[in-house]
mmCIF file of C-alpha atoms and ligand atoms in Angstrom:
data_model
loop_
_atom_site.group_PDB
_atom_site.id
_atom_site.type_symbol
_atom_site.label_atom_id
_atom_site.label_comp_id
_atom_site.label_asym_id
_atom_site.label_seq_id
_atom_site.Cartn_x
_atom_site.Cartn_y
_atom_site.Cartn_z
ATOM 1 C CA MET Y 1 37.488 -64.807 -106.432
ATOM 2 C CA MET Y 2 37.317 -63.529 -109.915
ATOM 3 C CA ARG Y 3 39.543 -60.699 -111.154
ATOM 4 C CA LEU Y 4 38.728 -57.386 -112.909
ATOM 5 C CA PRO Y 5 40.520 -58.174 -116.669
ATOM 6 C CA ASP Y 6 42.382 -55.394 -117.403
ATOM 7 C CA PHE Y 7 42.158 -51.417 -118.113
ATOM 8 C CA GLU Y 8 43.405 -48.431 -118.931
ATOM 9 C CA LEU Y 9 41.770 -45.950 -115.637
ATOM 10 C CA ARG Y 10 41.174 -42.271 -116.353
ATOM 11 C CA ARG Y 11 40.730 -39.182 -114.582
ATOM 12 C CA PRO Y 12 38.982 -36.489 -116.379
ATOM 13 C CA ARG Y 13 38.679 -33.107 -113.973
ATOM 14 C CA THR Y 14 35.961 -31.143 -115.860
ATOM 15 C CA LEU Y 15 32.896 -32.570 -118.000
ATOM 16 C CA ALA Y 16 34.098 -31.609 -121.334
ATOM 17 C CA GLU Y 17 37.280 -33.440 -120.057
ATOM 18 C CA ALA Y 18 35.788 -36.630 -120.242
ATOM 19 C CA ALA Y 19 33.440 -36.626 -122.844
ATOM 20 C CA THR Y 20 37.145 -36.282 -125.022
ATOM 21 C CA ILE Y 21 38.372 -38.774 -124.231
ATOM 22 C CA LEU Y 22 34.899 -40.811 -124.709
ATOM 23 C CA ALA Y 23 34.831 -39.485 -128.544
ATOM 24 C CA GLY Y 24 38.482 -40.232 -128.779
ATOM 25 C CA GLU Y 25 38.238 -43.941 -127.794
ATOM 26 C CA GLY Y 26 34.866 -44.833 -129.005
ATOM 27 C CA PRO Y 27 33.069 -47.140 -127.811
ATOM 28 C CA ALA Y 28 35.957 -49.650 -126.051
ATOM 29 C CA ALA Y 29 35.910 -46.546 -123.405
ATOM 30 C CA ARG Y 30 32.962 -46.544 -120.614
ATOM 31 C CA PRO Y 31 32.077 -44.196 -118.133
ATOM 32 C CA LEU Y 32 32.626 -45.331 -114.651
ATOM 33 C CA ALA Y 33 30.758 -43.804 -111.408
ATOM 34 C CA GLY Y 34 30.510 -45.533 -108.371
ATOM 35 C CA GLY Y 35 31.315 -49.389 -110.078
ATOM 36 C CA THR Y 36 28.664 -50.960 -108.127
ATOM 37 C CA ASP Y 37 27.388 -51.912 -111.451
ATOM 38 C CA LEU Y 38 30.156 -52.031 -113.672
ATOM 39 C CA LEU Y 39 32.834 -53.393 -111.990
ATOM 40 C CA PRO Y 40 31.088 -56.534 -111.450
ATOM 41 C CA ASN Y 41 29.921 -56.851 -114.997
ATOM 42 C CA MET Y 42 33.605 -56.902 -115.861
ATOM 43 C CA LYS Y 43 34.504 -59.184 -113.165
ATOM 44 C CA ARG Y 44 32.519 -61.407 -114.889
ATOM 45 C CA ARG Y 45 32.796 -60.909 -118.587
ATOM 46 C CA GLN Y 46 29.814 -59.963 -119.348
ATOM 47 C CA GLN Y 47 31.310 -55.965 -120.310
ATOM 48 C CA THR Y 48 35.096 -55.814 -120.441
ATOM 49 C CA PRO Y 49 35.891 -51.852 -122.170
ATOM 50 C CA ARG Y 50 39.337 -51.012 -122.313
ATOM 51 C CA VAL Y 51 39.331 -47.535 -121.147
ATOM 52 C CA LEU Y 52 37.609 -46.259 -117.973
ATOM 53 C CA VAL Y 53 36.657 -42.529 -117.518
ATOM 54 C CA ALA Y 54 36.201 -42.551 -113.802
ATOM 55 C CA LEU Y 55 33.588 -39.091 -112.704
ATOM 56 C CA GLY Y 56 33.849 -39.482 -109.632
ATOM 57 C CA GLU Y 57 36.755 -36.189 -109.391
ATOM 58 C CA ILE Y 58 34.360 -34.468 -111.589
ATOM 59 C CA PRO Y 59 32.259 -31.645 -108.784
ATOM 60 C CA GLY Y 60 29.939 -30.339 -111.460
ATOM 61 C CA LEU Y 61 28.232 -33.593 -111.403
ATOM 62 C CA ARG Y 62 27.957 -33.570 -107.814
ATOM 63 C CA THR Y 63 25.415 -30.500 -107.750
ATOM 64 C CA PHE Y 64 22.018 -30.997 -106.405
ATOM 65 C CA THR Y 65 19.184 -27.520 -106.835
ATOM 66 C CA ASN Y 66 15.907 -26.776 -106.232
ATOM 67 C CA GLY Y 67 14.134 -23.805 -107.698
ATOM 68 C CA ALA Y 68 10.363 -24.361 -108.637
ATOM 69 C CA ALA Y 69 12.632 -27.704 -110.249
ATOM 70 C CA LEU Y 70 14.838 -29.849 -109.051
ATOM 71 C CA ALA Y 71 18.031 -30.717 -110.810
ATOM 72 C CA ILE Y 72 19.785 -33.747 -109.352
ATOM 73 C CA GLY Y 73 23.802 -34.415 -110.462
ATOM 74 C CA ALA Y 74 24.435 -37.292 -111.992
ATOM 75 C CA GLY Y 75 27.129 -38.179 -109.072
ATOM 76 C CA THR Y 76 24.711 -37.838 -106.463
ATOM 77 C CA THR Y 77 25.308 -41.129 -103.955
ATOM 78 C CA LEU Y 78 21.656 -42.932 -103.872
ATOM 79 C CA ALA Y 79 22.180 -42.469 -99.496
ATOM 80 C CA ALA Y 80 22.487 -38.521 -100.400
ATOM 81 C CA LEU Y 81 19.456 -38.713 -102.590
ATOM 82 C CA ALA Y 82 17.559 -40.956 -99.669
ATOM 83 C CA ALA Y 83 19.151 -38.853 -96.838
ATOM 84 C CA ASP Y 84 18.087 -34.876 -98.563
ATOM 85 C CA THR Y 85 15.096 -33.563 -97.137
ATOM 86 C CA ARG Y 86 14.728 -31.464 -100.748
ATOM 87 C CA MET Y 87 13.506 -35.115 -101.132
ATOM 88 C CA ALA Y 88 10.178 -34.450 -99.267
ATOM 89 C CA GLN Y 89 7.860 -33.367 -101.789
ATOM 90 C CA TYR Y 90 9.383 -36.050 -104.306
ATOM 91 C CA GLY Y 91 8.916 -39.243 -101.638
ATOM 92 C CA ALA Y 92 8.669 -42.111 -105.221
ATOM 93 C CA LEU Y 93 12.741 -40.829 -106.065
ATOM 94 C CA ALA Y 94 13.338 -41.121 -102.686
ATOM 95 C CA GLN Y 95 11.469 -43.940 -101.499
ATOM 96 C CA ALA Y 96 13.024 -45.813 -104.348
ATOM 97 C CA ALA Y 97 16.761 -44.650 -104.091
ATOM 98 C CA ALA Y 98 16.006 -45.792 -100.140
ATOM 99 C CA ARG Y 99 15.527 -49.342 -101.663
ATOM 100 C CA VAL Y 100 18.175 -50.073 -103.852
ATOM 101 C CA ALA Y 101 20.026 -52.784 -102.950
ATOM 102 C CA SER Y 102 22.159 -52.195 -99.647
ATOM 103 C CA PRO Y 103 23.444 -48.559 -97.435
ATOM 104 C CA GLN Y 104 27.104 -50.097 -98.304
ATOM 105 C CA LEU Y 105 26.255 -50.229 -101.975
ATOM 106 C CA ARG Y 106 24.283 -46.764 -101.971
ATOM 107 C CA ASN Y 107 27.112 -45.045 -100.108
ATOM 108 C CA GLN Y 108 29.216 -45.760 -103.134
ATOM 109 C CA ALA Y 109 26.642 -46.062 -106.252
ATOM 110 C CA THR Y 110 25.140 -42.755 -107.627
ATOM 111 C CA LEU Y 111 21.818 -41.461 -109.686
ATOM 112 C CA GLY Y 112 23.355 -41.702 -113.293
ATOM 113 C CA GLY Y 113 24.915 -44.974 -112.837
ATOM 114 C CA ASN Y 114 21.776 -46.486 -111.295
ATOM 115 C CA LEU Y 115 19.361 -44.484 -114.363
ATOM 116 C CA CYS Y 116 22.675 -45.888 -117.008
ATOM 117 C CA LEU Y 117 22.425 -50.052 -115.465
ATOM 118 C CA ASP Y 118 22.414 -52.990 -117.126
ATOM 119 C CA THR Y 119 19.304 -54.966 -118.108
ATOM 120 C CA ARG Y 120 19.327 -58.395 -116.382
ATOM 121 C CA CYS Y 121 19.366 -61.767 -116.827
ATOM 122 C CA SER Y 122 19.218 -65.388 -114.940
ATOM 123 C CA TYR Y 123 21.303 -66.390 -117.981
ATOM 124 C CA TYR Y 124 23.214 -63.481 -118.245
ATOM 125 C CA ASP Y 125 24.608 -62.557 -114.379
ATOM 126 C CA GLN Y 126 26.539 -65.688 -114.542
ATOM 127 C CA SER Y 127 30.340 -66.198 -114.400
ATOM 128 C CA GLU Y 128 31.985 -66.321 -117.838
ATOM 129 C CA PRO Y 129 32.375 -70.281 -117.344
ATOM 130 C CA TRP Y 130 28.894 -71.021 -116.471
ATOM 131 C CA ARG Y 131 28.092 -68.955 -119.942
ATOM 132 C CA ARG Y 132 30.666 -70.318 -121.766
ATOM 133 C CA ALA Y 133 29.358 -74.013 -120.319
ATOM 134 C CA ILE Y 134 25.652 -73.406 -122.569
ATOM 135 C CA GLY Y 135 26.896 -71.801 -125.305
ATOM 136 C CA CYS Y 136 26.169 -68.087 -124.306
ATOM 137 C CA CYS Y 137 23.589 -66.453 -124.571
ATOM 138 C CA LEU Y 138 21.885 -63.571 -126.608
ATOM 139 C CA LYS Y 139 22.944 -60.854 -125.289
ATOM 140 C CA LYS Y 140 26.733 -61.248 -124.901
ATOM 141 C CA ASP Y 141 28.556 -63.594 -127.538
ATOM 142 C CA GLY Y 142 25.973 -66.383 -128.027
ATOM 143 C CA ASP Y 143 22.843 -66.303 -130.587
ATOM 144 C CA THR Y 144 19.916 -68.305 -128.333
ATOM 145 C CA CYS Y 145 17.754 -65.495 -126.326
ATOM 146 C CA TRP Y 146 17.836 -69.237 -123.828
ATOM 147 C CA VAL Y 147 14.460 -67.465 -122.046
ATOM 148 C CA ALA Y 148 12.780 -67.309 -125.250
ATOM 149 C CA THR Y 149 14.625 -69.032 -127.256
ATOM 150 C CA ALA Y 150 12.241 -68.128 -130.592
ATOM 151 C CA SER Y 151 13.577 -64.966 -129.826
ATOM 152 C CA ARG Y 152 15.480 -62.855 -131.881
ATOM 153 C CA ARG Y 153 15.186 -60.111 -129.087
ATOM 154 C CA CYS Y 154 16.495 -59.861 -126.246
ATOM 155 C CA VAL Y 155 14.411 -59.930 -123.070
ATOM 156 C CA ALA Y 156 17.353 -59.349 -120.566
ATOM 157 C CA VAL Y 157 15.350 -57.071 -117.816
ATOM 158 C CA SER Y 158 15.219 -53.257 -116.566
ATOM 159 C CA SER Y 159 16.282 -53.434 -113.493
ATOM 160 C CA SER Y 160 16.554 -50.049 -112.571
ATOM 161 C CA ASP Y 161 14.488 -48.789 -109.074
ATOM 162 C CA CYS Y 162 15.524 -45.144 -109.440
ATOM 163 C CA ALA Y 163 13.925 -45.098 -113.410
ATOM 164 C CA PRO Y 164 10.495 -45.900 -113.090
ATOM 165 C CA ALA Y 165 10.200 -43.746 -110.062
ATOM 166 C CA LEU Y 166 11.584 -41.194 -112.484
ATOM 167 C CA VAL Y 167 9.704 -41.718 -115.210
ATOM 168 C CA ALA Y 168 6.471 -41.485 -112.545
ATOM 169 C CA LEU Y 169 7.915 -37.891 -112.035
ATOM 170 C CA GLY Y 170 7.936 -36.809 -115.433
ATOM 171 C CA ALA Y 171 11.680 -36.587 -115.153
ATOM 172 C CA ARG Y 172 14.549 -35.204 -117.685
ATOM 173 C CA VAL Y 173 17.957 -36.120 -118.324
ATOM 174 C CA ARG Y 174 20.604 -34.535 -120.370
ATOM 175 C CA LEU Y 175 23.616 -35.280 -121.591
ATOM 176 C CA VAL Y 176 26.826 -34.086 -122.066
ATOM 177 C CA SER Y 177 28.897 -35.053 -124.935
ATOM 178 C CA ARG Y 178 31.859 -33.167 -127.099
ATOM 179 C CA GLU Y 179 29.061 -32.048 -129.727
ATOM 180 C CA GLY Y 180 27.051 -30.116 -126.761
ATOM 181 C CA THR Y 181 24.510 -31.013 -124.902
ATOM 182 C CA ARG Y 182 20.681 -32.426 -125.317
ATOM 183 C CA GLU Y 183 17.768 -33.026 -123.149
ATOM 184 C CA VAL Y 184 15.678 -36.427 -123.465
ATOM 185 C CA ALA Y 185 12.770 -37.415 -121.527
ATOM 186 C CA LEU Y 186 13.519 -40.187 -119.139
ATOM 187 C CA GLU Y 187 10.484 -41.727 -120.636
ATOM 188 C CA ASP Y 188 11.971 -41.909 -124.167
ATOM 189 C CA PHE Y 189 15.519 -42.885 -122.794
ATOM 190 C CA TYR Y 190 14.634 -46.646 -122.826
ATOM 191 C CA ARG Y 191 14.245 -49.284 -125.881
ATOM 192 C CA ASP Y 192 12.542 -52.017 -125.002
ATOM 193 C CA ASP Y 193 15.223 -53.913 -126.130
ATOM 194 C CA GLY Y 194 17.464 -55.794 -123.407
ATOM 195 C CA MET Y 195 20.895 -55.573 -125.663
ATOM 196 C CA ASP Y 196 20.957 -52.040 -126.961
ATOM 197 C CA HIS Y 197 18.503 -50.721 -124.008
ATOM 198 C CA LEU Y 198 19.793 -46.458 -123.775
ATOM 199 C CA VAL Y 199 19.129 -44.287 -126.627
ATOM 200 C CA LYS Y 200 22.476 -42.851 -124.853
ATOM 201 C CA ARG Y 201 25.343 -43.049 -127.433
ATOM 202 C CA PRO Y 202 28.792 -44.200 -126.080
ATOM 203 C CA ASP Y 203 30.179 -41.567 -125.851
ATOM 204 C CA GLU Y 204 27.560 -38.602 -123.558
ATOM 205 C CA ILE Y 205 27.421 -38.620 -120.234
ATOM 206 C CA LEU Y 206 24.695 -38.751 -118.203
ATOM 207 C CA SER Y 207 25.215 -35.393 -116.559
ATOM 208 C CA ALA Y 208 22.355 -33.944 -114.802
ATOM 209 C CA VAL Y 209 18.468 -35.647 -114.369
ATOM 210 C CA ASP Y 210 15.757 -32.529 -114.332
ATOM 211 C CA VAL Y 211 12.928 -33.770 -112.301
ATOM 212 C CA PRO Y 212 9.292 -30.221 -112.861
ATOM 213 C CA ASP Y 213 8.284 -29.170 -109.483
ATOM 214 C CA ALA Y 214 5.971 -31.319 -107.160
ATOM 215 C CA GLN Y 215 3.550 -28.550 -106.000
ATOM 216 C CA GLY Y 216 0.605 -30.298 -105.833
ATOM 217 C CA TRP Y 217 2.109 -34.203 -106.872
ATOM 218 C CA ARG Y 218 1.715 -36.674 -104.057
ATOM 219 C CA SER Y 219 3.762 -40.040 -105.293
ATOM 220 C CA THR Y 220 5.410 -43.065 -103.965
ATOM 221 C CA TYR Y 221 7.570 -45.973 -104.794
ATOM 222 C CA TRP Y 222 6.888 -49.817 -104.010
ATOM 223 C CA LYS Y 223 8.954 -53.194 -104.899
ATOM 224 C CA LEU Y 224 9.025 -56.601 -104.620
ATOM 225 C CA ARG Y 225 12.264 -58.152 -104.065
ATOM 226 C CA ARG Y 226 12.991 -61.421 -102.361
ATOM 227 C CA ARG Y 227 14.800 -60.024 -99.575
ATOM 228 C CA GLY Y 228 14.032 -56.403 -98.142
ATOM 229 C CA ALA Y 229 18.064 -55.707 -96.985
ATOM 230 C CA ILE Y 230 19.653 -56.270 -100.732
ATOM 231 C CA ASP Y 231 17.684 -57.301 -104.159
ATOM 232 C CA PHE Y 232 17.363 -55.724 -107.171
ATOM 233 C CA PRO Y 233 13.292 -55.502 -108.307
ATOM 234 C CA VAL Y 234 11.925 -58.498 -109.662
ATOM 235 C CA LEU Y 235 9.001 -56.006 -110.133
ATOM 236 C CA GLY Y 236 9.039 -52.310 -109.634
ATOM 237 C CA VAL Y 237 5.653 -49.739 -109.691
ATOM 238 C CA ALA Y 238 5.794 -45.801 -109.460
ATOM 239 C CA ALA Y 239 2.719 -43.580 -108.829
ATOM 240 C CA ALA Y 240 2.024 -40.187 -109.472
ATOM 241 C CA VAL Y 241 -1.342 -38.250 -108.315
ATOM 242 C CA LYS Y 242 -2.112 -34.698 -108.296
ATOM 243 C CA ARG Y 243 -5.248 -33.582 -107.020
ATOM 244 C CA ASP Y 244 -7.452 -30.526 -106.363
ATOM 245 C CA THR Y 245 -9.306 -29.925 -103.470
ATOM 246 C CA ALA Y 246 -11.655 -31.949 -103.117
ATOM 247 C CA GLY Y 247 -9.677 -34.747 -104.211
ATOM 248 C CA THR Y 248 -10.295 -35.278 -107.104
ATOM 249 C CA ILE Y 249 -7.894 -36.202 -109.523
ATOM 250 C CA GLU Y 250 -6.254 -33.938 -111.531
ATOM 251 C CA ALA Y 251 -3.471 -35.357 -113.075
ATOM 252 C CA ALA Y 252 -1.521 -39.305 -112.697
ATOM 253 C CA ARG Y 253 0.826 -40.744 -114.474
ATOM 254 C CA VAL Y 254 1.520 -44.726 -113.593
ATOM 255 C CA ALA Y 255 5.354 -46.542 -114.266
ATOM 256 C CA LEU Y 256 6.288 -49.715 -113.206
ATOM 257 C CA GLY Y 257 9.948 -50.979 -113.560
ATOM 258 C CA ALA Y 258 11.306 -54.743 -113.780
ATOM 259 C CA ALA Y 259 8.570 -55.851 -115.961
ATOM 260 C CA GLY Y 260 10.346 -55.401 -119.316
ATOM 261 C CA SER Y 261 13.578 -54.714 -121.053
ATOM 262 C CA ARG Y 262 12.971 -50.954 -120.176
ATOM 263 C CA PRO Y 263 10.898 -49.163 -117.587
ATOM 264 C CA PHE Y 264 7.374 -47.580 -118.833
ATOM 265 C CA LEU Y 265 3.832 -45.335 -118.263
ATOM 266 C CA VAL Y 266 0.561 -46.842 -118.341
ATOM 267 C CA PRO Y 267 -1.033 -44.391 -119.884
ATOM 268 C CA GLN Y 268 -4.377 -46.411 -119.067
ATOM 269 C CA ALA Y 269 -4.046 -45.590 -115.038
ATOM 270 C CA SER Y 270 -3.737 -42.290 -115.867
ATOM 271 C CA GLU Y 271 -7.174 -42.833 -117.681
ATOM 272 C CA ALA Y 272 -8.627 -44.420 -114.786
ATOM 273 C CA LEU Y 273 -7.760 -42.249 -112.692
ATOM 274 C CA ILE Y 274 -8.135 -38.478 -114.195
ATOM 275 C CA GLY Y 275 -11.018 -36.603 -113.121
ATOM 276 C CA ARG Y 276 -12.301 -39.299 -110.481
ATOM 277 C CA THR Y 277 -11.288 -40.198 -106.463
ATOM 278 C CA LEU Y 278 -9.552 -42.350 -105.048
ATOM 279 C CA ASP Y 279 -11.989 -44.295 -104.152
ATOM 280 C CA ASP Y 280 -11.947 -48.504 -102.893
ATOM 281 C CA ALA Y 281 -13.582 -48.811 -107.092
ATOM 282 C CA THR Y 282 -10.880 -46.424 -108.695
ATOM 283 C CA ILE Y 283 -8.201 -48.033 -106.722
ATOM 284 C CA ALA Y 284 -9.384 -51.460 -107.895
ATOM 285 C CA ALA Y 285 -10.195 -50.729 -111.547
ATOM 286 C CA THR Y 286 -6.492 -48.856 -111.840
ATOM 287 C CA ALA Y 287 -4.548 -52.078 -110.674
ATOM 288 C CA ARG Y 288 -6.331 -54.303 -112.699
ATOM 289 C CA ARG Y 289 -5.276 -52.151 -115.703
ATOM 290 C CA VAL Y 290 -1.686 -51.630 -114.852
ATOM 291 C CA ALA Y 291 -1.587 -55.266 -113.707
ATOM 292 C CA ALA Y 292 -2.326 -56.151 -117.404
ATOM 293 C CA ARG Y 293 0.849 -53.969 -118.492
ATOM 294 C CA ALA Y 294 2.871 -56.411 -116.805
ATOM 295 C CA LYS Y 295 4.119 -59.484 -118.555
ATOM 296 C CA PRO Y 296 7.016 -60.383 -116.642
ATOM 297 C CA VAL Y 297 8.988 -62.783 -118.133
ATOM 298 C CA ASP Y 298 11.139 -66.178 -116.895
ATOM 299 C CA ASN Y 299 14.399 -64.997 -116.505
ATOM 300 C CA THR Y 300 14.874 -62.833 -112.684
ATOM 301 C CA ASP Y 301 12.894 -64.173 -109.207
ATOM 302 C CA PHE Y 302 10.499 -65.918 -108.516
ATOM 303 C CA GLU Y 303 7.128 -67.277 -110.748
ATOM 304 C CA THR Y 304 5.861 -64.970 -113.445
ATOM 305 C CA ARG Y 305 2.731 -65.966 -113.118
ATOM 306 C CA TRP Y 306 2.432 -63.938 -108.773
ATOM 307 C CA ARG Y 307 4.457 -61.472 -110.068
ATOM 308 C CA LYS Y 308 2.080 -60.504 -111.968
ATOM 309 C CA ASP Y 309 -0.713 -61.452 -109.541
ATOM 310 C CA VAL Y 310 1.583 -59.067 -107.490
ATOM 311 C CA ALA Y 311 1.159 -55.899 -109.557
ATOM 312 C CA THR Y 312 -1.647 -55.677 -108.869
ATOM 313 C CA GLN Y 313 -1.617 -55.507 -105.248
ATOM 314 C CA LEU Y 314 1.371 -52.623 -105.469
ATOM 315 C CA VAL Y 315 -0.954 -50.409 -107.307
ATOM 316 C CA SER Y 316 -3.783 -50.612 -105.167
ATOM 317 C CA TYR Y 317 -1.085 -49.786 -102.517
ATOM 318 C CA ALA Y 318 0.446 -47.708 -103.616
ATOM 319 C CA LEU Y 319 -2.618 -45.648 -104.481
ATOM 320 C CA ARG Y 320 -4.219 -46.436 -101.293
ATOM 321 C CA GLU Y 321 -0.606 -44.318 -99.724
ATOM 322 C CA LEU Y 322 -1.360 -41.661 -101.929
ATOM 323 C CA ARG Y 323 -4.794 -40.769 -100.902
ATOM 324 C CA GLY Y 324 -3.406 -40.993 -96.942
ATOM 325 C CA GLU Y 325 -3.723 -44.629 -95.398
ATOM 326 C CA ASP Y 326 -1.149 -45.817 -92.981
ATOM 327 C CA LEU Y 327 0.376 -48.854 -95.323
ATOM 328 C CA GLY Y 328 3.119 -49.513 -93.061
ATOM 329 C CA ALA Y 329 3.117 -52.815 -91.521
ATOM 330 C CA ILE Y 330 2.437 -53.961 -95.058
ATOM 331 C CA ARG Y 331 5.331 -51.496 -95.951
ATOM 332 C CA ARG Y 332 7.817 -53.198 -93.686
ATOM 333 C CA ARG Y 333 6.571 -56.462 -95.608
ATOM 334 C CA PHE Y 334 8.506 -55.741 -98.926
HETATM 335 C C1 FAD H 1 24.547 -57.086 -104.344
HETATM 336 C C2 FAD H 1 23.897 -55.876 -105.122
HETATM 337 C C3 FAD H 1 22.705 -55.413 -105.585
HETATM 338 C C4 FAD H 1 22.217 -54.207 -106.006
HETATM 339 N N1 FAD H 1 20.418 -53.897 -105.901
HETATM 340 C C5 FAD H 1 19.944 -52.486 -106.251
HETATM 341 C C6 FAD H 1 18.814 -52.821 -106.927
HETATM 342 O O1 FAD H 1 18.076 -53.116 -105.675
HETATM 343 N N2 FAD H 1 18.233 -51.713 -107.059
HETATM 344 C C7 FAD H 1 19.200 -51.145 -108.273
HETATM 345 O O2 FAD H 1 18.117 -50.232 -108.636
HETATM 346 N N3 FAD H 1 19.984 -52.249 -108.512
HETATM 347 C C8 FAD H 1 20.678 -52.150 -108.170
HETATM 348 N N4 FAD H 1 21.976 -52.832 -108.282
HETATM 349 C C9 FAD H 1 22.971 -52.227 -108.825
HETATM 350 C C10 FAD H 1 23.844 -50.744 -108.796
HETATM 351 O O3 FAD H 1 24.270 -50.858 -107.208
HETATM 352 C C11 FAD H 1 23.105 -49.828 -108.714
HETATM 353 O O4 FAD H 1 22.129 -49.786 -110.203
HETATM 354 C C12 FAD H 1 23.414 -48.099 -108.939
HETATM 355 O O5 FAD H 1 22.797 -47.244 -108.652
HETATM 356 C C13 FAD H 1 24.724 -48.398 -109.712
HETATM 357 O O6 FAD H 1 25.084 -46.984 -109.590
HETATM 358 P P1 FAD H 1 27.066 -46.941 -110.196
HETATM 359 O O7 FAD H 1 27.146 -45.529 -109.878
HETATM 360 O O8 FAD H 1 27.486 -47.870 -109.070
HETATM 361 O O9 FAD H 1 27.210 -47.187 -111.412
HETATM 362 P P2 FAD H 1 28.313 -47.692 -112.258
HETATM 363 O O10 FAD H 1 28.439 -49.335 -112.003
HETATM 364 O O11 FAD H 1 29.262 -46.687 -112.245
HETATM 365 O O12 FAD H 1 27.763 -47.874 -113.534
HETATM 366 C C14 FAD H 1 26.837 -48.897 -114.017
HETATM 367 C C15 FAD H 1 26.323 -47.946 -115.580
HETATM 368 O O13 FAD H 1 26.428 -46.852 -115.970
HETATM 369 C C16 FAD H 1 26.982 -45.709 -116.915
HETATM 370 N N5 FAD H 1 27.264 -44.907 -116.464
HETATM 371 C C17 FAD H 1 27.294 -44.932 -115.177
HETATM 372 N N6 FAD H 1 27.407 -43.132 -114.843
HETATM 373 C C18 FAD H 1 27.111 -43.146 -115.952
HETATM 374 C C19 FAD H 1 27.068 -41.195 -116.037
HETATM 375 N N7 FAD H 1 27.218 -40.559 -115.630
HETATM 376 N N8 FAD H 1 26.762 -40.667 -117.634
HETATM 377 C C20 FAD H 1 26.967 -42.509 -118.921
HETATM 378 N N9 FAD H 1 26.815 -43.569 -117.896
HETATM 379 C C21 FAD H 1 27.007 -43.351 -116.956
HETATM 380 C C22 FAD H 1 28.722 -47.122 -116.757
HETATM 381 O O14 FAD H 1 29.203 -46.702 -117.675
HETATM 382 C C23 FAD H 1 28.365 -48.357 -116.466
HETATM 383 O O15 FAD H 1 27.059 -48.849 -117.459
HETATM 384 C C24 FAD H 1 22.890 -53.625 -106.868
HETATM 385 C C25 FAD H 1 24.123 -54.282 -107.113
HETATM 386 C C26 FAD H 1 24.679 -54.430 -106.719
HETATM 387 C C27 FAD H 1 25.863 -55.149 -106.742
#
């Protein structure tokens, strides 16, 4: 059995109190939300914070408001998010949240934790003795990236389901510290660096996610994983389109997850879609353009070439669904 290392648990009641603790303790402290990522990582000694700042007793982090736009508190659980009827207009996010891990984990896991999820790699997500046996890796305690041995950059992969969905929806995040609040577009929240993948400073708390009004938009999320009941994504495709009454696409955003160290928008997809209808030729051309941007490396599940091929398929499923086809039978296979 793997045991947690010693740590001090702090339980602030307000965001300001939490920000003060994080500022005072420095990088040795970390926010703790549902703990479904951080605590297993601590058991494997991948992350060893001395102080955990539990966010669960801060009521403001669980607020959920929808006016013209949607403001989701970072402490909202993924189960609550997936079940909320106000999410009907934000299909990609509801589907992504509903496909994270398993029901038990979604009851505990939060949106904030999902967006700040550590990057993953088959040479990193191992017990401490396993990692030490190969001399550790670039991301933790070593100096070699075992996936790309010549690389000076860690290629651990972003594995959040909600991140690409929210990037496609044009979301922004609010970051709170003792110095105040700043807002960042979610697509700029991530760096293409498996070790240092967030622009968030250690003293900042992600307090809320703002999603623009989705009036006139339809969005969806498709996920590749080995077991439909629990696994992390090895590819995530989120697509959102806005069409006029004739079906011509006025705006479109397609984002990929688990295809690099950060989730990212594919501008070539917007170029291929805007001004056209969702006919078969447009869908095929868009799928090819998106798949060309997916460059999976050999550090998660499945063969990389095949994962790239599946990107073509998932994009076309997503766009066919957005034009109104019922793909329920295909969806059940994922
Ligand atoms: C078996 C298993 C399967 C999983 N499958 C999936 C999957 O399919 N898809 C997926 O996306 N994830 C998956 N996960 C990972 C994890 O369960 C989810 O990503 C979850 O949403 C993490 O949220 P949490 O609240 O538990 O985060 P925590 O574990 O509490 O925190 C995760 C990280 O975020 C930081 N953090 C948390 N909240 C904040 C905040 N408000 N502000 C600043 N920093 C914060 C923490 O310091 C920590 O670094 C899986 C985990 C397990 C164990």
